Short mmCIF file of C-alpha atoms and ligand atoms in Angstrom, two decimals:
data_model
loop_
_atom_site.label_atom_id
_atom_site.label_comp_id
_atom_site.label_asym_id
_atom_site.label_seq_id
_atom_site.Cartn_x
_atom_site.Cartn_y
_atom_site.Cartn_z
CA UNK A 1 8.16 -9.77 -11.00
CA UNK A 2 5.01 -10.30 -10.38
CA UNK A 3 2.73 -7.47 -9.44
CA UNK A 4 -1.01 -8.49 -8.58
CA UNK A 5 -3.66 -5.15 -8.59
CA UNK A 6 -3.20 -3.01 -11.39
CA UNK A 7 -4.61 -0.20 -9.82
CA UNK A 8 -2.81 3.30 -9.28
CA UNK A 9 0.01 1.72 -7.61
CA UNK A 10 0.58 -1.36 -9.34
CA UNK A 11 0.35 0.60 -12.52
CA UNK A 12 3.34 2.83 -11.81
CA UNK A 13 5.22 0.27 -9.91
CA UNK A 14 4.74 -1.97 -13.46
CA UNK A 15 4.61 0.83 -16.50
CA UNK A 16 8.92 1.98 -14.16
CA UNK A 17 9.50 -2.08 -14.22
CA UNK A 18 8.74 -2.84 -17.18
CA UNK A 19 10.65 0.98 -18.65
CA UNK A 20 14.39 -0.97 -17.28
CA UNK A 21 13.72 -3.79 -18.80
CA UNK A 22 12.75 -5.99 -15.77
CA UNK A 23 10.10 -8.37 -17.09
CA UNK A 24 7.59 -7.62 -15.47
CA UNK A 25 3.54 -8.67 -15.04
CA UNK A 26 0.55 -7.45 -13.95
CA UNK A 27 -2.30 -9.15 -12.19
CA UNK A 28 -5.67 -7.66 -13.27
CA UNK A 29 -8.91 -8.78 -11.45
CA UNK A 30 -10.71 -8.48 -14.94
CA UNK A 31 -10.04 -10.23 -17.70
CA UNK A 32 -11.41 -7.07 -19.19
CA UNK A 33 -8.53 -4.94 -18.29
CA UNK A 34 -5.63 -7.90 -18.20
CA UNK A 35 -6.47 -7.94 -22.32
CA UNK A 36 -6.66 -3.74 -22.47
CA UNK A 37 -3.09 -3.68 -21.01
CA UNK A 38 -1.56 -6.02 -23.62
CA UNK A 39 -2.79 -4.65 -26.12
CA UNK A 40 -2.12 -0.90 -25.38
CA UNK A 41 0.65 -1.73 -22.77
CA UNK A 42 0.54 1.37 -19.77
CA UNK A 43 0.66 4.94 -20.17
CA UNK A 44 2.30 6.26 -17.80
CA UNK A 45 2.22 10.46 -17.23
CA UNK A 46 4.37 11.97 -15.27
CA UNK A 47 4.96 15.82 -15.18
CA UNK A 48 7.18 16.73 -17.78
CA UNK A 49 6.38 13.34 -19.66
CA UNK A 50 4.31 10.53 -21.18
CA UNK A 51 5.18 7.66 -22.57
CA UNK A 52 3.79 4.37 -23.38
CA UNK A 53 4.77 0.98 -21.74
CA UNK A 54 3.98 -2.87 -23.57
CA UNK A 55 3.74 -5.44 -20.68
CA UNK A 56 2.65 -8.11 -19.71
CA UNK A 57 -0.36 -8.64 -17.92
CA UNK A 58 -3.13 -11.73 -16.96
CA UNK A 59 -6.73 -11.94 -14.97
CA UNK A 60 -6.22 -13.66 -11.48
CA UNK A 61 -7.90 -16.30 -12.12
CA UNK A 62 -7.18 -17.01 -15.54
CA UNK A 63 -6.71 -21.20 -16.62
CA UNK A 64 -2.58 -20.41 -15.96
CA UNK A 65 -2.81 -19.13 -12.70
CA UNK A 66 -5.88 -21.93 -11.55
CA UNK A 67 -4.77 -25.03 -13.22
CA UNK A 68 -4.28 -28.07 -10.93
CA UNK A 69 -3.54 -30.04 -14.22
CA UNK A 70 0.15 -28.88 -14.02
CA UNK A 71 -0.04 -26.68 -10.25
CA UNK A 72 3.63 -25.45 -10.24
CA UNK A 73 3.91 -24.26 -14.28
CA UNK A 74 4.60 -20.91 -14.92
CA UNK A 75 4.59 -19.74 -11.45
CA UNK A 76 7.11 -17.40 -9.62
CA UNK A 77 10.01 -18.82 -8.47
CA UNK A 78 12.77 -18.48 -5.14
CA UNK A 79 13.84 -15.43 -7.74
CA UNK A 80 11.17 -13.91 -7.95
CA UNK A 81 9.11 -11.22 -6.05
CA UNK A 82 4.98 -10.74 -6.55
CA UNK A 83 3.79 -7.40 -5.58
CA UNK A 84 0.82 -7.57 -3.52
CA UNK A 85 -0.75 -3.31 -4.98
CA UNK A 86 -4.82 -4.83 -3.53
CA UNK A 87 -6.50 -2.30 -1.26
CA UNK A 88 -7.55 -3.82 1.90
CA UNK A 89 -11.21 -4.80 2.35
CA UNK A 90 -10.09 -6.85 -1.62
CA UNK A 91 -7.79 -9.07 0.37
CA UNK A 92 -10.63 -11.71 1.68
CA UNK A 93 -9.79 -15.50 1.55
CA UNK A 94 -9.89 -16.41 -1.92
CA UNK A 95 -7.50 -13.19 -3.24
CA UNK A 96 -5.22 -14.45 0.22
CA UNK A 97 -5.84 -18.24 -1.14
CA UNK A 98 -4.35 -16.94 -4.31
CA UNK A 99 -1.35 -15.36 -3.71
CA UNK A 100 -0.50 -18.80 -1.28
CA UNK A 101 -0.82 -20.55 -3.97
CA UNK A 102 1.08 -18.13 -6.25
CA UNK A 103 4.29 -18.10 -4.07
CA UNK A 104 4.46 -21.98 -3.29
CA UNK A 105 7.08 -21.93 -5.36
CA UNK A 106 9.07 -20.34 -2.70
CA UNK A 107 8.65 -16.37 -4.14
CA UNK A 108 9.13 -13.55 -1.85
CA UNK A 109 6.14 -11.32 -1.22
CA UNK A 110 6.05 -7.49 -0.77
CA UNK A 111 2.94 -5.92 0.72
CA UNK A 112 2.25 -2.35 -0.31
CA UNK A 113 -1.49 -1.63 1.30
CA UNK A 114 -1.89 1.07 4.23
CA UNK A 115 -3.06 0.45 7.82
CA UNK A 116 -2.71 -2.53 9.49
CA UNK A 117 -4.18 -6.61 10.06
CA UNK A 118 -3.65 -7.42 6.75
CA UNK A 119 0.21 -8.93 8.17
CA UNK A 120 -0.95 -10.77 10.45
CA UNK A 121 -3.27 -12.25 7.58
CA UNK A 122 -0.76 -12.97 5.44
CA UNK A 123 1.39 -14.15 8.03
CA UNK A 124 -1.12 -16.98 8.34
CA UNK A 125 0.00 -18.28 4.15
CA UNK A 126 3.25 -17.10 3.69
CA UNK A 127 6.20 -18.73 5.92
CA UNK A 128 7.82 -15.64 7.72
CA UNK A 129 11.99 -15.58 5.75
CA UNK A 130 9.37 -14.75 2.11
CA UNK A 131 6.84 -12.02 3.79
CA UNK A 132 7.69 -8.90 3.61
CA UNK A 133 5.92 -5.15 4.43
CA UNK A 134 6.67 -2.53 2.59
CA UNK A 135 5.64 1.11 3.21
CA UNK A 136 5.28 3.91 0.13
CA UNK A 137 4.98 7.18 0.18
CA UNK A 138 5.25 7.64 -4.25
CA UNK A 139 1.80 9.06 -5.43
CA UNK A 140 0.47 7.31 -7.70
CA UNK A 141 -3.41 7.95 -9.38
CA UNK A 142 -4.79 5.69 -12.24
CA UNK A 143 -7.07 7.65 -14.32
CA UNK A 144 -8.40 4.43 -16.50
CA UNK A 145 -7.61 0.69 -16.94
CA UNK A 146 -4.12 1.71 -18.39
CA UNK A 147 -3.35 4.61 -17.68
CA UNK A 148 -1.25 5.86 -14.35
CA UNK A 149 -0.74 9.72 -13.43
CA UNK A 150 2.46 9.80 -10.85
CA UNK A 151 1.53 12.73 -8.80
CA UNK A 152 4.38 12.77 -6.67
CA UNK A 153 7.96 11.56 -6.17
CA UNK A 154 8.76 9.32 -3.02
CA UNK A 155 10.86 5.77 -1.47
CA UNK A 156 9.99 2.80 -1.20
CA UNK A 157 10.98 1.01 2.39
CA UNK A 158 11.02 -2.72 2.78
CA UNK A 159 11.80 -5.77 5.05
CA UNK A 160 10.72 -8.23 6.56
CA UNK A 161 7.95 -8.24 8.51
CA UNK A 162 9.28 -11.21 11.26
CA UNK A 163 10.87 -9.61 13.49
CA UNK A 164 12.94 -12.80 14.18
CA UNK A 165 14.27 -12.73 10.26
CA UNK A 166 17.70 -11.09 9.93
CA UNK A 167 19.64 -12.70 7.56
CA UNK A 168 20.10 -10.26 3.69
CA UNK A 169 18.82 -13.15 1.33
CA UNK A 170 20.23 -12.83 -2.29
CA UNK A 171 16.00 -11.87 -3.01
CA UNK A 172 16.65 -8.13 -1.34
CA UNK A 173 19.56 -7.60 -3.19
CA UNK A 174 18.48 -7.79 -6.36
CA UNK A 175 15.18 -6.15 -5.62
CA UNK A 176 17.34 -3.35 -4.02
CA UNK A 177 19.49 -3.65 -7.58
CA UNK A 178 16.11 -3.76 -10.01
CA UNK A 179 14.91 -0.95 -8.17
CA UNK A 180 17.96 1.11 -8.76
CA UNK A 181 18.03 0.53 -12.11
CA UNK A 182 14.00 1.73 -12.64
CA UNK A 183 14.95 4.82 -10.82
CA UNK A 184 12.61 4.07 -7.95
CA UNK A 185 13.38 5.51 -4.78
CA UNK A 186 14.56 2.43 -2.19
CA UNK A 187 15.69 1.37 1.24
CA UNK A 188 16.06 -1.79 3.06
CA UNK A 189 14.54 -1.95 6.35
CA UNK A 190 14.69 -4.46 9.84
CA UNK A 191 12.26 -2.26 11.81
CA UNK A 192 9.25 -1.69 9.33
CA UNK A 193 6.76 -2.67 12.07
CA UNK A 194 7.55 0.78 13.39
CA UNK A 195 7.67 2.59 9.71
CA UNK A 196 4.26 0.50 9.34
CA UNK A 197 3.16 2.58 11.82
CA UNK A 198 3.99 5.84 12.08
CA UNK A 199 2.14 6.03 8.49
CA UNK A 200 -0.38 4.70 9.80
CA UNK A 201 -0.03 7.85 12.26
CA UNK A 202 -0.21 10.27 9.20
CA UNK A 203 -3.29 7.84 7.28
CA UNK A 204 -4.92 8.08 10.74
CA UNK A 205 -5.25 12.00 10.84
CA UNK A 206 -4.88 12.67 7.39
CA UNK A 207 -7.68 10.81 5.85
CA UNK A 208 -10.66 10.64 7.18
CA UNK A 209 -10.43 14.35 8.42
CA UNK A 210 -9.80 15.51 4.56
CA UNK A 211 -12.69 12.74 3.42
CA UNK A 212 -15.26 13.80 6.29
CA UNK A 213 -14.29 17.69 5.43
CA UNK A 214 -14.00 17.58 1.32
CA UNK A 215 -11.12 18.90 1.77
CA UNK A 216 -7.91 18.26 0.30
CA UNK A 217 -4.51 17.59 2.79
CA UNK A 218 -2.84 21.07 2.20
CA UNK A 219 -6.10 22.57 3.56
CA UNK A 220 -6.73 20.36 6.44
CA UNK A 221 -4.60 22.20 8.64
CA UNK A 222 -5.62 25.84 7.73
CA UNK A 223 -8.74 26.16 9.79
CA UNK A 224 -8.67 26.43 13.14
CA UNK A 225 -11.41 24.68 15.01
CA UNK A 226 -10.13 21.88 12.61
CA UNK A 227 -6.46 21.87 13.15
CA UNK A 228 -7.37 21.23 16.66
CA UNK A 229 -9.28 18.29 16.11
CA UNK A 230 -6.22 17.56 13.48
CA UNK A 231 -4.14 17.70 17.16
CA UNK A 232 -6.61 15.85 19.21
CA UNK A 233 -6.97 12.73 16.26
CA UNK A 234 -2.97 13.05 16.10
CA UNK A 235 -2.75 12.78 20.58
CA UNK A 236 -4.89 9.84 20.80
CA UNK A 237 -3.48 7.76 18.00
CA UNK A 238 0.36 8.57 18.64
CA UNK A 239 -0.42 6.91 22.72
CA UNK A 240 -1.80 3.80 21.12
CA UNK A 241 0.83 3.29 19.03
CA UNK A 242 3.87 4.19 21.39
CA UNK A 243 1.96 1.36 23.70
CA UNK A 244 1.55 -0.75 20.98
CA UNK A 245 5.76 -0.60 20.67
CA UNK A 246 6.18 2.62 18.02
CA UNK A 247 9.59 4.33 18.75
CA UNK A 248 11.22 7.85 17.10
CA UNK A 249 7.82 9.27 17.52
CA UNK A 250 9.00 12.57 18.47
CA UNK A 251 7.69 15.79 16.02
CA UNK A 252 5.50 13.36 14.70
CA UNK A 253 2.65 16.19 14.78
CA UNK A 254 5.39 18.84 13.00
CA UNK A 255 6.09 15.85 9.98
CA UNK A 256 2.24 16.03 9.92
CA UNK A 257 1.51 19.40 9.18
CA UNK A 258 4.88 18.87 6.62
CA UNK A 259 3.05 15.63 4.95
CA UNK A 260 0.28 18.33 4.27
CA UNK A 261 1.96 20.92 2.87
CA UNK A 262 4.29 19.05 0.78
CA UNK A 263 0.85 16.60 -0.27
CA UNK A 264 -1.15 20.36 -0.36
CA UNK A 265 -2.74 19.64 -3.60
CA UNK A 266 -3.33 15.79 -2.78
CA UNK A 267 -7.27 14.40 -3.08
CA UNK A 268 -6.76 11.65 -0.21
CA UNK A 269 -7.11 8.20 -0.82
CA UNK A 270 -10.02 8.24 1.67
CA UNK A 271 -11.56 11.19 0.02
CA UNK A 272 -11.46 9.99 -3.22
CA UNK A 273 -12.94 6.67 -2.20
CA UNK A 274 -15.17 8.16 -0.53
CA UNK A 275 -15.80 10.26 -3.32
CA UNK A 276 -16.64 7.46 -5.74
CA UNK A 277 -18.66 5.56 -3.88
CA UNK A 278 -15.91 3.32 -2.91
CA UNK A 279 -15.52 1.76 0.58
CA UNK A 280 -12.86 2.60 1.89
CA UNK A 281 -9.39 1.31 4.19
CA UNK A 282 -10.98 2.90 7.85
CA UNK A 283 -10.87 -0.53 8.99
CA UNK A 284 -7.50 -0.88 8.91
CA UNK A 285 -6.38 2.56 9.92
CA UNK A 286 -9.32 4.44 12.33
CA UNK A 287 -10.15 0.87 13.38
CA UNK A 288 -6.94 -0.98 13.30
CA UNK A 289 -5.95 1.84 16.13
CA UNK A 290 -9.44 1.01 17.67
CA UNK A 291 -8.62 -2.45 17.81
CA UNK A 292 -5.44 -2.05 18.94
CA UNK A 293 -6.20 0.52 21.98
CA UNK A 294 -9.05 -2.08 22.90
CA UNK A 295 -6.36 -5.06 23.44
CA UNK A 296 -3.83 -2.52 25.10
CA UNK A 297 -6.88 -1.03 27.18
CA UNK A 298 -6.98 2.32 26.43
CA UNK A 299 -9.84 4.21 25.22
CA UNK A 300 -9.86 5.79 22.16
CA UNK A 301 -12.70 6.98 21.20
CA UNK A 302 -11.67 9.44 17.99
CA UNK A 303 -11.14 6.51 16.07
CA UNK A 304 -13.97 4.66 16.98
CA UNK A 305 -15.69 7.52 16.07
CA UNK A 306 -14.45 8.89 12.43
CA UNK A 307 -14.45 4.42 11.73
CA UNK A 308 -18.18 5.36 12.39
CA UNK A 309 -17.97 8.96 10.44
CA UNK A 310 -16.38 7.43 7.39
CA UNK A 311 -18.33 3.90 7.35
CA UNK A 312 -22.13 6.09 7.18
CA UNK A 313 -20.41 8.37 4.38
CA UNK A 314 -20.55 5.14 2.13
CA UNK A 315 -23.56 3.16 1.93
N1 NDP B 1 -2.27 5.39 -4.27
C1 NDP B 1 -1.21 5.12 -3.86
O1 NDP B 1 -0.92 7.03 -4.34
C2 NDP B 1 -1.09 5.36 -2.74
C3 NDP B 1 -1.47 3.98 -2.19
N2 NDP B 1 -0.66 2.82 -0.78
C4 NDP B 1 -1.77 1.53 -0.85
O2 NDP B 1 -0.89 1.01 -1.85
C5 NDP B 1 -2.49 0.08 -1.88
C6 NDP B 1 -3.71 -0.23 -2.98
O3 NDP B 1 -3.86 1.68 -3.35
P1 NDP B 1 -4.31 1.93 -5.05
O4 NDP B 1 -3.40 1.53 -5.91
O5 NDP B 1 -4.52 3.93 -4.57
O6 NDP B 1 -5.04 1.75 -4.79
P2 NDP B 1 -6.70 1.30 -6.00
O7 NDP B 1 -8.01 1.17 -5.95
O8 NDP B 1 -6.38 1.87 -7.52
O9 NDP B 1 -5.91 -0.69 -6.48
C7 NDP B 1 -6.10 -1.66 -6.10
C8 NDP B 1 -6.49 -3.29 -7.58
O10 NDP B 1 -6.28 -3.59 -6.88
C9 NDP B 1 -7.43 -4.52 -7.88
N3 NDP B 1 -7.69 -6.36 -7.16
C10 NDP B 1 -8.85 -5.91 -6.70
N4 NDP B 1 -8.98 -7.31 -5.83
C11 NDP B 1 -8.47 -7.64 -6.88
C12 NDP B 1 -8.42 -9.61 -7.00
N5 NDP B 1 -8.65 -10.28 -6.27
N6 NDP B 1 -7.24 -9.93 -8.09
C13 NDP B 1 -6.39 -8.98 -8.42
N7 NDP B 1 -6.61 -7.66 -8.67
C14 NDP B 1 -7.56 -6.46 -7.44
C15 NDP B 1 -8.24 -3.18 -8.45
O11 NDP B 1 -8.80 -3.99 -9.24
P3 NDP B 1 -10.44 -3.49 -9.66
O12 NDP B 1 -10.22 -1.79 -10.56
O13 NDP B 1 -10.62 -4.67 -10.96
O14 NDP B 1 -11.33 -3.53 -8.51
C16 NDP B 1 -7.79 -2.96 -8.45
O15 NDP B 1 -7.25 -2.27 -9.62
C17 NDP B 1 -3.48 0.26 -0.98
O16 NDP B 1 -3.75 -0.01 0.04
C18 NDP B 1 -2.92 1.76 -0.53
O17 NDP B 1 -3.76 2.86 0.57
C19 NDP B 1 0.25 3.52 -0.45
C20 NDP B 1 1.34 4.59 -0.93
C21 NDP B 1 0.69 5.56 -1.83
C1 KPL B 2 0.24 10.12 2.61
C2 KPL B 2 -1.83 10.70 2.29
C3 KPL B 2 -3.01 11.52 3.51
C4 KPL B 2 -1.35 11.49 0.99
O1 KPL B 2 -2.58 11.74 0.29
C5 KPL B 2 -2.07 9.14 2.16
O2 KPL B 2 -1.57 8.24 2.61
C6 KPL B 2 -2.87 8.73 1.48
O3 KPL B 2 -3.76 9.61 0.20
O4 KPL B 2 -3.68 7.97 1.89
#
């Protein structure tokens, strides 16, 4: 396994895979983080136990990964999986180029981003039979360069991004087995577009509103005015996503409220980004819904407003 992006989700999955004895390499942005990981391993904080796990790590632009003299040396092969665990704003042309190069030997690419828009960009550089979308409901929070907290158990759902691809390949079976060996709850889906839309609907409501009001997920529906705004944003987003092809969205409002309760103590990722002054994923969440609405000739005033409001909070 090769995991690109040693943040919350990348460190959490890398630690659990490596702990199960699965060969795992973390590819970081900085050489300093790769060196710290090589020296100290990953400290994984779980509910009852904290463990230290040795890990292989390198910076993505270290000579080993960028060499043009022996371009295929050390690169992943057809049996391997490359997990992409960076955030949406990180996925620039340079990183896409790196990913394409890493995957040139036929490795499968698993993309764990929330929001929409990234898969279309990856589709331009990765063949459809090797490109997978994933939706994770696990919770993870990076404490520092080598320490991560596993904040909530969940499920990793993955499957081909292209609906044309049907064959269950050896690589998928291998990943299912590997995840099971690592104690990671997982399922294979042939409806990833739909899964991505369902997660998007949740993120489009909880993330911007918790960030604007500065509240944890559980507090959001407790105030009646905030709850009315949640309902209106949910109705608009659901209507756009249904028009775009989302299925099985009955009871999605109740599901949204259940997630607020299940993750009551969480600060949403957007609230955390805004508080830390980092760029957010709003452009790929509410901005993604606005872009779909525009394409479908539908109005999306609330999603448009969320995008502007969140962007104005991070200068
Ligand atoms: N955290 C969670 O619980 C969940 C997150 N997700 C989704 O997963 C994705 C990742 O989230 P999360 O882990 O929280 O984000 P983080 O910001 O914690 O991690 C992103 C990591 O990507 C690294 N990165 C950025 N650019 C590059 C690059 N060019 N090369 C290598 N690494 C790079 C960053 O490095 P640096 O720090 O050095 O800049 C950082 O370590 C997001 O789309 C999020 O929505 C989905 C479900 C749950
Ligand atoms: C589901 C939710 C809202 C949990 O916090 C999330 O995915 C996020 O914070 O990005």
